[in-house]
């Protein structure tokens, strides 16, 4: 039981629905004591945003798919529930190995409550359309960071020959015998690229996806599809070419490391004057992050092909950050990076170009003494000498990580509610921070 030592329980009660109490437990709360300089080694887990599309893609394959090193995440459990609802047999094997076997796909509808819970559920649409000729699901709602439309996904499905029907908050997509097409994405949407890539794998002929997303997770999905017998070329560039094949077969696959988790811990080292070695990383995926950390005064060294060491300065320098599609600075690290900038020497300008409303962490950082002003799509962050611990709430996954990091630098104790958001995308976040000397405790408040 974590006592709300700096605030009173009353400060948490009556929180708005963005922070829902965990049924039967109340609010999960993290208490973070500031002041530790983090030091030690952290093993990075496999990438959430690679394993989710690959789990969806397993619906395309005849025969079992075996994924190795699957991270222990809430979103992975949600996707496994969804695959089970669609008739798949999903079995956990030892050492984080997952075996998925679909069974002819009699069910084509993703349950509303799962799509509401996790937008990435929409990734089953492409595989269901390609394999079963139809798919139905609830329209994925917006979330804390923006409206999250799906127009680009639907534009791709329509180009492949599918018909769309909207009714009662649901969307039904139908199309037997899809045909290859040339599709231009108005924005290099990650999951739209992935959904169209999956649908095109079993279409007749060739599909070109232009202005495609180039994220490493898109490349990893293509790697899985090709290992299963697909013919996907150009993933990682802005033009992806998919040659339709008759069938895909299940295979074994190892998912890439999570560059966003790695970047989060690199920032934790940089903002606490720490010294952390990160293992199981792909340095190639972290170039924009490494460049910004060096600009802020951190030392970053590649110690092997799969490990990096980050040494933080006494006090980071202010840097300007503009989020962009890969290979630019990732939007998922904008909030964690802002935590570092709140105590940097000087003023930083943080511009969010990917999502329209990804500054919800700003008000919470200001409760801790940060000096931040939002102007349109930019936040002006004036570095202050110190932050102080306060009761704050996490509104989404990356905002939650941001507040934990800020608590590590703050004087006193920071209590964070809404930590279930963190469980969605960071495996053993608290345990990994404790390994490098952070004092973080998880409790519940009735
Ligand atoms: C993926 O979301 C990631 N999620 C997000 O990670 C990540 O922040 C985002 O890509 C950007 O890198 C997964 O991969 C499961 P987008 P996605 O489609 O695909 C607009 C996290 O914290 N857009 O690239 O939903 C949209 O409005 C999560 O791990 C359209 O206009 O992001 C947004 O402004 C958060 N029409 C922009 O594109 C569409 O049809 C980027 O969205 C689709 C998107």
Coordinates of C-alpha atoms and ligand atoms in Angstrom, one line a residue:
X1 CA 0.0 0.0 0.0
X2 CA 1.6 3.3 -1.1
X3 CA 0.7 6.1 1.2
X4 CA 0.0 9.3 -0.8
X5 CA 2.7 11.1 1.2
X6 CA 2.9 14.4 -0.6
X7 CA -0.7 14.7 -1.6
X8 CA -3.8 13.4 0.2
X9 CA -5.9 10.6 -1.0
X10 CA -8.5 13.2 -1.8
X11 CA -6.2 14.6 -4.5
X12 CA -6.6 11.4 -6.5
X13 CA -10.3 10.7 -5.8
X14 CA -12.7 11.9 -8.5
X15 CA -10.1 11.6 -11.2
X16 CA -11.6 12.0 -14.6
X17 CA -12.2 8.8 -16.6
X18 CA -8.8 9.0 -18.3
X19 CA -7.5 7.3 -15.2
X20 CA -9.8 4.4 -14.3
X21 CA -9.4 2.5 -11.1
X22 CA -8.3 -1.1 -11.7
X23 CA -11.4 -3.3 -10.9
X24 CA -11.2 -4.8 -7.4
X25 CA -7.9 -3.0 -6.7
X26 CA -8.5 0.7 -6.9
X27 CA -5.9 2.9 -8.5
X28 CA -2.6 1.4 -9.2
X29 CA 0.0 3.9 -8.0
X30 CA 3.7 4.3 -8.5
X31 CA 5.7 6.1 -5.9
X32 CA 9.0 7.5 -7.3
X33 CA 11.7 8.9 -5.0
X34 CA 14.0 11.4 -6.8
X35 CA 17.8 11.8 -6.6
X36 CA 19.3 8.5 -7.6
X37 CA 21.9 8.5 -10.4
X38 CA 21.0 5.4 -12.3
X39 CA 23.8 2.9 -13.0
X40 CA 23.9 -0.7 -14.2
X41 CA 22.7 -2.8 -17.1
X42 CA 19.2 -3.1 -18.6
X43 CA 18.1 -5.8 -21.0
X44 CA 15.7 -4.3 -23.6
X45 CA 12.6 -6.4 -24.5
X46 CA 11.2 -7.1 -27.9
X47 CA 9.3 -4.3 -29.7
X48 CA 5.6 -3.9 -28.8
X49 CA 4.9 -2.2 -32.1
X50 CA 6.5 -5.0 -34.1
X51 CA 5.0 -8.0 -32.2
X52 CA 1.4 -6.6 -32.5
X53 CA 1.3 -6.5 -36.3
X54 CA 3.1 -9.8 -36.5
X55 CA 0.6 -11.5 -34.2
X56 CA -2.2 -10.1 -36.5
X57 CA -0.2 -11.4 -39.6
X58 CA -0.2 -14.9 -38.2
X59 CA -3.9 -15.0 -39.3
X60 CA -2.6 -15.1 -42.9
X61 CA -0.6 -18.3 -42.4
X62 CA -1.6 -21.9 -42.8
X63 CA 0.0 -23.8 -39.9
X64 CA 1.4 -22.6 -36.6
X65 CA 3.5 -19.5 -36.1
X66 CA 6.1 -19.6 -33.3
X67 CA 7.3 -16.2 -32.0
X68 CA 10.3 -16.1 -29.7
X69 CA 11.1 -13.6 -27.0
X70 CA 7.6 -12.1 -26.9
X71 CA 7.5 -9.3 -24.4
X72 CA 5.2 -9.5 -21.3
X73 CA 2.9 -6.6 -22.1
X74 CA -0.8 -5.8 -21.5
X75 CA -1.2 -5.0 -25.3
X76 CA 0.3 -8.5 -26.2
X77 CA -2.2 -10.1 -23.8
X78 CA -5.0 -8.1 -25.5
X79 CA -4.0 -9.1 -29.0
X80 CA -3.8 -12.8 -27.8
X81 CA -7.3 -12.5 -26.5
X82 CA -8.4 -11.0 -29.8
X83 CA -6.8 -13.9 -31.8
X84 CA -8.5 -16.4 -29.5
X85 CA -11.8 -14.7 -30.1
X86 CA -11.2 -15.1 -33.8
X87 CA -10.8 -18.9 -33.3
X88 CA -7.0 -19.2 -33.0
X89 CA -5.3 -21.5 -30.6
X90 CA -2.7 -19.3 -28.7
X91 CA -0.3 -21.2 -26.4
X92 CA 2.5 -19.7 -24.3
X93 CA 5.6 -21.9 -24.2
X94 CA 8.7 -21.6 -22.0
X95 CA 11.1 -18.6 -22.3
X96 CA 8.6 -16.1 -23.7
X97 CA 7.7 -18.2 -26.7
X98 CA 4.2 -17.9 -28.2
X99 CA 2.6 -20.5 -30.6
X100 CA -0.4 -19.3 -32.6
X101 CA -2.5 -21.6 -34.9
X102 CA -5.5 -20.2 -36.6
X103 CA -8.4 -22.6 -37.3
X104 CA -10.0 -21.6 -40.7
X105 CA -11.2 -18.2 -39.4
X106 CA -14.9 -18.8 -39.1
X107 CA -15.1 -15.7 -37.0
X108 CA -14.4 -12.4 -38.8
X109 CA -15.4 -9.8 -36.2
X110 CA -13.1 -8.2 -33.7
X111 CA -15.1 -7.7 -30.5
X112 CA -15.9 -4.0 -29.8
X113 CA -14.5 -4.0 -26.3
X114 CA -11.0 -5.2 -27.5
X115 CA -10.9 -2.6 -30.3
X116 CA -11.9 0.1 -27.8
X117 CA -9.2 -1.1 -25.4
X118 CA -6.4 -1.2 -28.0
X119 CA -6.4 0.6 -31.4
X120 CA -3.8 -1.8 -32.7
X121 CA -6.7 -4.4 -32.8
X122 CA -7.5 -2.8 -36.1
X123 CA -4.5 -4.6 -37.5
X124 CA -6.5 -7.8 -37.9
X125 CA -8.6 -6.2 -40.6
X126 CA -6.0 -6.6 -43.4
X127 CA -5.3 -10.3 -42.7
X128 CA -9.0 -11.2 -42.2
X129 CA -9.9 -9.5 -45.5
X130 CA -7.1 -11.2 -47.3
X131 CA -7.7 -14.7 -45.9
X132 CA -11.5 -14.9 -45.2
X133 CA -12.7 -12.2 -47.7
X134 CA -14.3 -10.2 -45.0
X135 CA -13.7 -8.4 -41.7
X136 CA -15.9 -6.5 -39.2
X137 CA -15.0 -4.5 -36.2
X138 CA -15.9 -1.4 -34.2
X139 CA -14.5 1.8 -35.5
X140 CA -11.4 2.4 -33.4
X141 CA -12.1 5.4 -31.3
X142 CA -9.7 8.3 -30.7
X143 CA -7.6 8.2 -27.6
X144 CA -5.8 10.7 -25.4
X145 CA -3.3 11.6 -28.1
X146 CA -5.6 12.3 -31.0
X147 CA -8.5 11.3 -33.2
X148 CA -6.6 8.4 -34.8
X149 CA -8.5 8.2 -38.1
X150 CA -8.4 5.1 -40.3
X151 CA -9.1 6.7 -43.7
X152 CA -5.7 5.6 -45.1
X153 CA -6.3 2.0 -44.1
X154 CA -9.7 2.0 -45.9
X155 CA -8.3 3.8 -48.9
X156 CA -5.8 0.9 -49.3
X157 CA -8.5 -1.8 -48.8
X158 CA -10.8 -0.1 -51.4
X159 CA -7.9 0.1 -53.9
X160 CA -7.4 -3.6 -53.5
X161 CA -11.1 -4.1 -54.4
X162 CA -12.8 -4.4 -51.1
X163 CA -16.2 -2.8 -50.3
X164 CA -16.8 -0.9 -47.1
X165 CA -20.1 -0.7 -45.1
X166 CA -20.6 1.4 -42.0
X167 CA -23.4 0.8 -39.5
X168 CA -24.0 1.0 -35.7
X169 CA -20.4 2.2 -35.0
X170 CA -19.0 -0.8 -36.8
X171 CA -17.3 -1.2 -40.1
X172 CA -17.6 -4.2 -42.4
X173 CA -15.0 -4.8 -45.1
X174 CA -15.7 -7.4 -47.8
X175 CA -13.8 -8.5 -50.9
X176 CA -13.1 -11.9 -52.2
X177 CA -10.2 -12.2 -54.6
X178 CA -8.3 -8.9 -54.0
X179 CA -6.3 -7.5 -56.8
X180 CA -3.0 -5.7 -56.6
X181 CA -3.1 -1.9 -56.8
X182 CA -0.9 1.2 -56.6
X183 CA -1.7 3.1 -53.4
X184 CA -0.3 6.5 -52.3
X185 CA -0.5 7.2 -48.5
X186 CA -1.2 10.9 -47.8
X187 CA 0.7 10.4 -44.5
X188 CA 3.3 7.6 -43.9
X189 CA 1.0 5.9 -41.4
X190 CA 2.7 3.0 -39.7
X191 CA -0.4 0.7 -39.2
X192 CA -2.0 1.7 -42.5
X193 CA 1.2 0.6 -44.2
X194 CA 1.1 -2.6 -42.2
X195 CA -2.6 -3.4 -42.8
X196 CA -2.3 -2.8 -46.5
X197 CA 0.9 -4.8 -46.8
X198 CA -0.8 -7.8 -45.1
X199 CA -4.0 -7.5 -47.2
X200 CA -1.8 -7.4 -50.4
X201 CA 0.1 -10.5 -49.6
X202 CA -2.6 -12.8 -50.9
X203 CA -4.0 -10.5 -53.6
X204 CA -3.7 -11.3 -57.3
X205 CA -0.8 -9.4 -58.8
X206 CA 1.5 -6.6 -57.6
X207 CA 0.7 -3.9 -55.0
X208 CA 2.8 -0.7 -54.7
X209 CA 2.5 1.3 -51.4
X210 CA 3.9 4.7 -52.0
X211 CA 4.8 7.2 -49.2
X212 CA 4.9 4.1 -47.0
X213 CA 6.0 4.3 -43.4
X214 CA 9.7 3.3 -43.0
X215 CA 9.7 2.4 -39.3
X216 CA 11.8 -0.6 -38.3
X217 CA 8.6 -2.3 -37.1
X218 CA 7.3 -2.2 -40.6
X219 CA 10.5 -3.8 -41.8
X220 CA 10.1 -6.5 -39.1
X221 CA 6.6 -7.3 -40.2
X222 CA 7.8 -7.6 -43.8
X223 CA 10.6 -10.0 -42.5
X224 CA 7.9 -12.2 -40.9
X225 CA 5.7 -12.2 -44.0
X226 CA 8.7 -13.1 -46.2
X227 CA 9.7 -15.9 -43.8
X228 CA 6.1 -17.2 -44.1
X229 CA 6.4 -17.3 -47.9
X230 CA 5.3 -13.8 -48.8
X231 CA 7.0 -11.5 -51.4
X232 CA 7.4 -8.1 -49.8
X233 CA 10.2 -5.8 -51.1
X234 CA 11.3 -2.3 -50.2
X235 CA 10.1 -2.3 -46.6
X236 CA 12.1 0.5 -44.8
X237 CA 11.9 2.7 -47.9
X238 CA 9.0 4.9 -49.0
X239 CA 7.9 2.4 -51.7
X240 CA 6.9 -1.1 -50.6
X241 CA 6.2 -3.6 -53.4
X242 CA 4.1 -6.7 -52.6
X243 CA 3.8 -9.6 -55.1
X244 CA 0.6 -11.6 -54.2
X245 CA 1.1 -15.3 -53.5
X246 CA -1.4 -18.2 -53.1
X247 CA -0.7 -18.9 -49.5
X248 CA 1.6 -18.2 -46.5
X249 CA 2.7 -20.9 -44.1
X250 CA 3.4 -20.5 -40.4
X251 CA 7.1 -20.1 -39.4
X252 CA 9.3 -19.3 -36.5
X253 CA 10.3 -15.7 -35.9
X254 CA 12.2 -13.5 -33.5
X255 CA 10.9 -10.0 -33.1
X256 CA 13.3 -7.0 -33.1
X257 CA 14.2 -5.1 -29.9
X258 CA 12.0 -2.2 -28.7
X259 CA 13.8 1.0 -29.8
X260 CA 11.2 3.1 -27.8
X261 CA 11.9 1.2 -24.6
X262 CA 15.6 1.5 -25.2
X263 CA 15.3 5.3 -25.9
X264 CA 13.3 5.7 -22.7
X265 CA 16.0 4.2 -20.5
X266 CA 18.7 6.2 -22.5
X267 CA 16.9 9.3 -21.5
X268 CA 16.6 8.2 -17.9
X269 CA 20.5 7.8 -17.8
X270 CA 20.9 11.2 -19.4
X271 CA 18.6 13.1 -17.0
X272 CA 19.9 11.6 -13.8
X273 CA 23.7 11.9 -14.5
X274 CA 23.6 8.2 -14.7
X275 CA 25.7 5.5 -16.5
X276 CA 23.5 2.7 -18.0
X277 CA 24.4 -0.1 -20.4
X278 CA 21.5 -1.2 -22.6
X279 CA 21.6 -4.7 -24.0
X280 CA 19.6 -6.1 -26.9
X281 CA 19.4 -2.9 -29.0
X282 CA 19.8 -2.1 -32.7
X283 CA 21.9 1.1 -32.8
X284 CA 20.7 1.7 -36.4
X285 CA 17.2 2.2 -35.0
X286 CA 18.3 4.8 -32.5
X287 CA 20.3 7.3 -34.6
X288 CA 18.0 10.3 -34.1
X289 CA 17.8 9.6 -30.4
X290 CA 21.6 9.2 -30.0
X291 CA 22.1 12.4 -31.9
X292 CA 19.8 14.4 -29.6
X293 CA 21.3 12.9 -26.5
X294 CA 24.8 13.9 -27.6
X295 CA 23.5 17.4 -28.4
X296 CA 22.2 17.6 -24.9
X297 CA 25.6 16.7 -23.5
X298 CA 25.3 12.9 -22.8
X299 CA 28.0 10.5 -23.9
X300 CA 26.7 7.6 -26.0
X301 CA 29.0 4.7 -26.9
X302 CA 28.3 1.6 -29.0
X303 CA 29.9 -1.2 -26.9
X304 CA 28.9 -4.0 -29.3
X305 CA 26.5 -4.5 -32.3
X306 CA 23.7 -5.0 -29.8
X307 CA 24.6 -2.8 -26.8
X308 CA 24.9 0.9 -26.0
X309 CA 26.2 2.8 -23.0
X310 CA 24.8 6.2 -22.0
X311 CA 26.5 8.5 -19.5
X312 CA 24.5 11.5 -18.5
X313 CA 26.0 15.0 -17.9
X314 CA 25.7 16.8 -14.6
X315 CA 22.9 18.8 -16.2
X316 CA 21.6 18.3 -19.8
X317 CA 21.8 21.2 -22.2
X318 CA 18.5 22.5 -23.8
X319 CA 17.9 21.1 -27.3
X320 CA 15.1 21.6 -29.9
X321 CA 13.2 18.4 -30.8
X322 CA 10.8 18.0 -33.7
X323 CA 9.0 14.6 -34.0
X324 CA 8.9 13.1 -37.5
X325 CA 8.2 9.7 -39.1
X326 CA 11.2 7.4 -39.1
X327 CA 14.1 8.0 -39.5
X328 CA 13.2 11.3 -37.7
X329 CA 12.9 11.7 -33.9
X330 CA 10.1 9.3 -32.8
X331 CA 6.9 10.8 -31.5
X332 CA 6.8 8.0 -28.9
X333 CA 9.9 9.5 -27.2
X334 CA 8.6 13.1 -27.2
X335 CA 7.1 13.0 -23.8
X336 CA 10.1 11.1 -22.1
X337 CA 12.5 13.6 -23.8
X338 CA 10.5 16.5 -22.5
X339 CA 11.0 15.2 -18.9
X340 CA 14.7 15.6 -19.5
X341 CA 14.3 19.1 -20.9
X342 CA 12.4 20.4 -17.9
X343 CA 15.7 20.7 -16.0
X344 CA 18.0 21.4 -18.9
X345 CA 20.2 24.4 -19.1
X346 CA 18.4 26.8 -21.4
X347 CA 15.1 26.8 -23.3
X348 CA 14.0 24.0 -25.6
X349 CA 11.3 24.0 -28.3
X350 CA 9.5 20.6 -28.7
X351 CA 7.4 20.3 -31.8
X352 CA 5.0 17.4 -32.3
X353 CA 4.2 16.9 -36.0
X354 CA 2.7 13.4 -35.9
X355 CA -0.2 13.6 -33.5
X356 CA -2.4 16.6 -32.9
X357 CA -2.8 16.3 -29.1
X358 CA 0.3 14.7 -27.6
X359 CA 1.1 17.3 -24.9
X360 CA -1.2 15.9 -22.1
X361 CA 1.9 15.3 -20.0
X362 CA 2.7 19.0 -19.9
X363 CA 0.1 20.0 -17.2
X364 CA 1.4 17.1 -15.1
X365 CA 5.0 18.2 -15.5
X366 CA 4.0 21.7 -14.5
X367 CA 2.6 20.4 -11.2
X368 CA 6.1 19.3 -10.5
X369 CA 7.5 22.8 -11.1
X370 CA 8.3 22.6 -14.9
X371 CA 8.1 25.8 -16.9
X372 CA 6.4 24.9 -20.1
X373 CA 4.2 27.0 -22.5
X374 CA 2.3 25.4 -25.4
X375 CA 2.0 27.4 -28.6
X376 CA 0.1 25.4 -31.3
X377 CA 2.1 22.2 -32.1
X378 CA 5.1 23.3 -30.1
X379 CA 5.9 23.4 -26.4
X380 CA 8.4 26.0 -25.1
X381 CA 10.3 24.3 -22.2
X382 CA 12.3 26.7 -20.1
X383 CA 14.8 24.6 -18.0
X384 CA 14.4 25.1 -14.2
X385 CA 16.9 24.3 -11.4
X386 CA 14.7 21.7 -9.8
X387 CA 11.5 19.8 -10.0
X388 CA 9.6 18.7 -6.8
X389 CA 7.6 15.5 -6.4
X390 CA 3.8 15.8 -6.6
X391 CA 0.7 13.6 -7.2
X392 CA 0.3 13.3 -11.0
X393 CA -1.6 11.1 -13.5
X394 CA -0.6 9.3 -16.6
X395 CA -3.0 9.8 -19.5
X396 CA -1.3 7.4 -22.0
X397 CA 1.6 5.0 -22.2
X398 CA 4.4 7.4 -23.0
X399 CA 3.1 10.2 -20.8
X400 CA 3.3 7.6 -17.9
X401 CA 7.0 6.9 -18.7
X402 CA 7.6 10.7 -18.9
X403 CA 6.3 11.2 -15.4
X404 CA 8.3 8.3 -13.9
X405 CA 11.4 9.8 -15.4
X406 CA 10.6 13.3 -14.1
X407 CA 10.0 11.8 -10.7
X408 CA 13.5 10.3 -10.8
X409 CA 14.9 13.8 -11.1
X410 CA 12.5 15.5 -8.7
X411 CA 13.1 16.4 -5.1
X412 CA 10.9 14.3 -2.8
X413 CA 8.3 11.7 -3.8
X414 CA 6.1 11.7 -6.9
X415 CA 2.9 9.5 -6.9
X416 CA 1.7 8.5 -10.3
X417 CA -1.8 7.1 -11.0
X418 CA -2.9 5.6 -14.3
X419 CA 0.2 3.3 -14.3
X420 CA -1.8 0.6 -16.1
X421 CA -1.1 2.6 -19.2
X422 CA 2.6 1.9 -18.6
X423 CA 2.0 -1.8 -18.4
X424 CA 0.7 -1.7 -22.0
X425 CA 4.1 -1.0 -23.5
X426 CA 6.9 -1.4 -21.0
X427 CA 7.7 -4.9 -19.8
X428 CA 8.8 -4.9 -16.1
X429 CA 9.3 -1.1 -16.2
X430 CA 9.6 -0.8 -12.4
X431 CA 11.9 -3.9 -12.1
X432 CA 14.3 -2.6 -14.8
X433 CA 14.5 0.8 -13.1
X434 CA 15.1 -0.8 -9.7
X435 CA 18.0 -2.8 -11.3
X436 CA 19.8 0.4 -12.0
X437 CA 19.2 1.9 -8.5
X438 CA 16.0 3.8 -8.9
X439 CA 13.7 3.9 -5.9
X440 CA 10.3 3.1 -7.4
X441 CA 7.5 1.3 -5.7
X442 CA 4.2 0.1 -7.0
X443 CA 1.1 0.0 -4.7
X444 CA -2.6 0.4 -4.9
X445 CA -4.8 3.0 -3.3
X446 CA -8.3 1.9 -2.3
Ligands
LIG1 C1 1.8 3.6 -34.7 O1 0.5 4.1 -34.5 C2 2.3 3.2 -33.3 N1 1.4 2.1 -32.8 C3 2.2 4.4 -32.4 O2 2.7 3.9 -31.1 C4 3.2 5.5 -32.9 O3 3.1 6.6 -32.1 C5 2.7 5.8 -34.3 O4 2.7 4.7 -35.2 C6 3.7 6.8 -35.0 O5 4.9 6.3 -35.0 C7 1.6 0.9 -33.3 O6 2.4 0.6 -34.1 C8 0.7 -0.2 -32.7 P1 0.0 6.5 -37.6 P2 -0.4 4.4 -35.7 O7 -1.1 5.8 -38.3 O8 -0.1 3.6 -36.9 C9 -2.6 10.0 -39.1 C10 2.8 3.8 -28.8 O9 2.9 4.7 -27.8 N2 -3.4 9.0 -39.8 O10 1.4 6.4 -38.1 O11 -1.8 4.5 -35.3 C11 -2.9 10.0 -37.6 O12 -4.0 10.8 -37.3 C12 1.9 4.1 -29.9 O13 3.5 2.8 -28.8 C13 -4.4 9.4 -40.7 O14 -4.6 10.5 -40.9 O15 0.1 5.9 -36.1 C14 -1.7 10.5 -37.0 O16 -1.7 12.0 -37.0 C15 1.2 5.4 -29.8 N3 -5.2 8.4 -41.3 C16 -0.6 10.1 -38.0 O17 -1.2 9.6 -39.2 C17 -5.0 7.1 -41.1 O18 -5.7 6.2 -41.7 C18 0.3 9.0 -37.5 O19 -0.5 7.9 -37.2 C19 -4.0 6.7 -40.2 C20 -3.2 7.6 -39.5

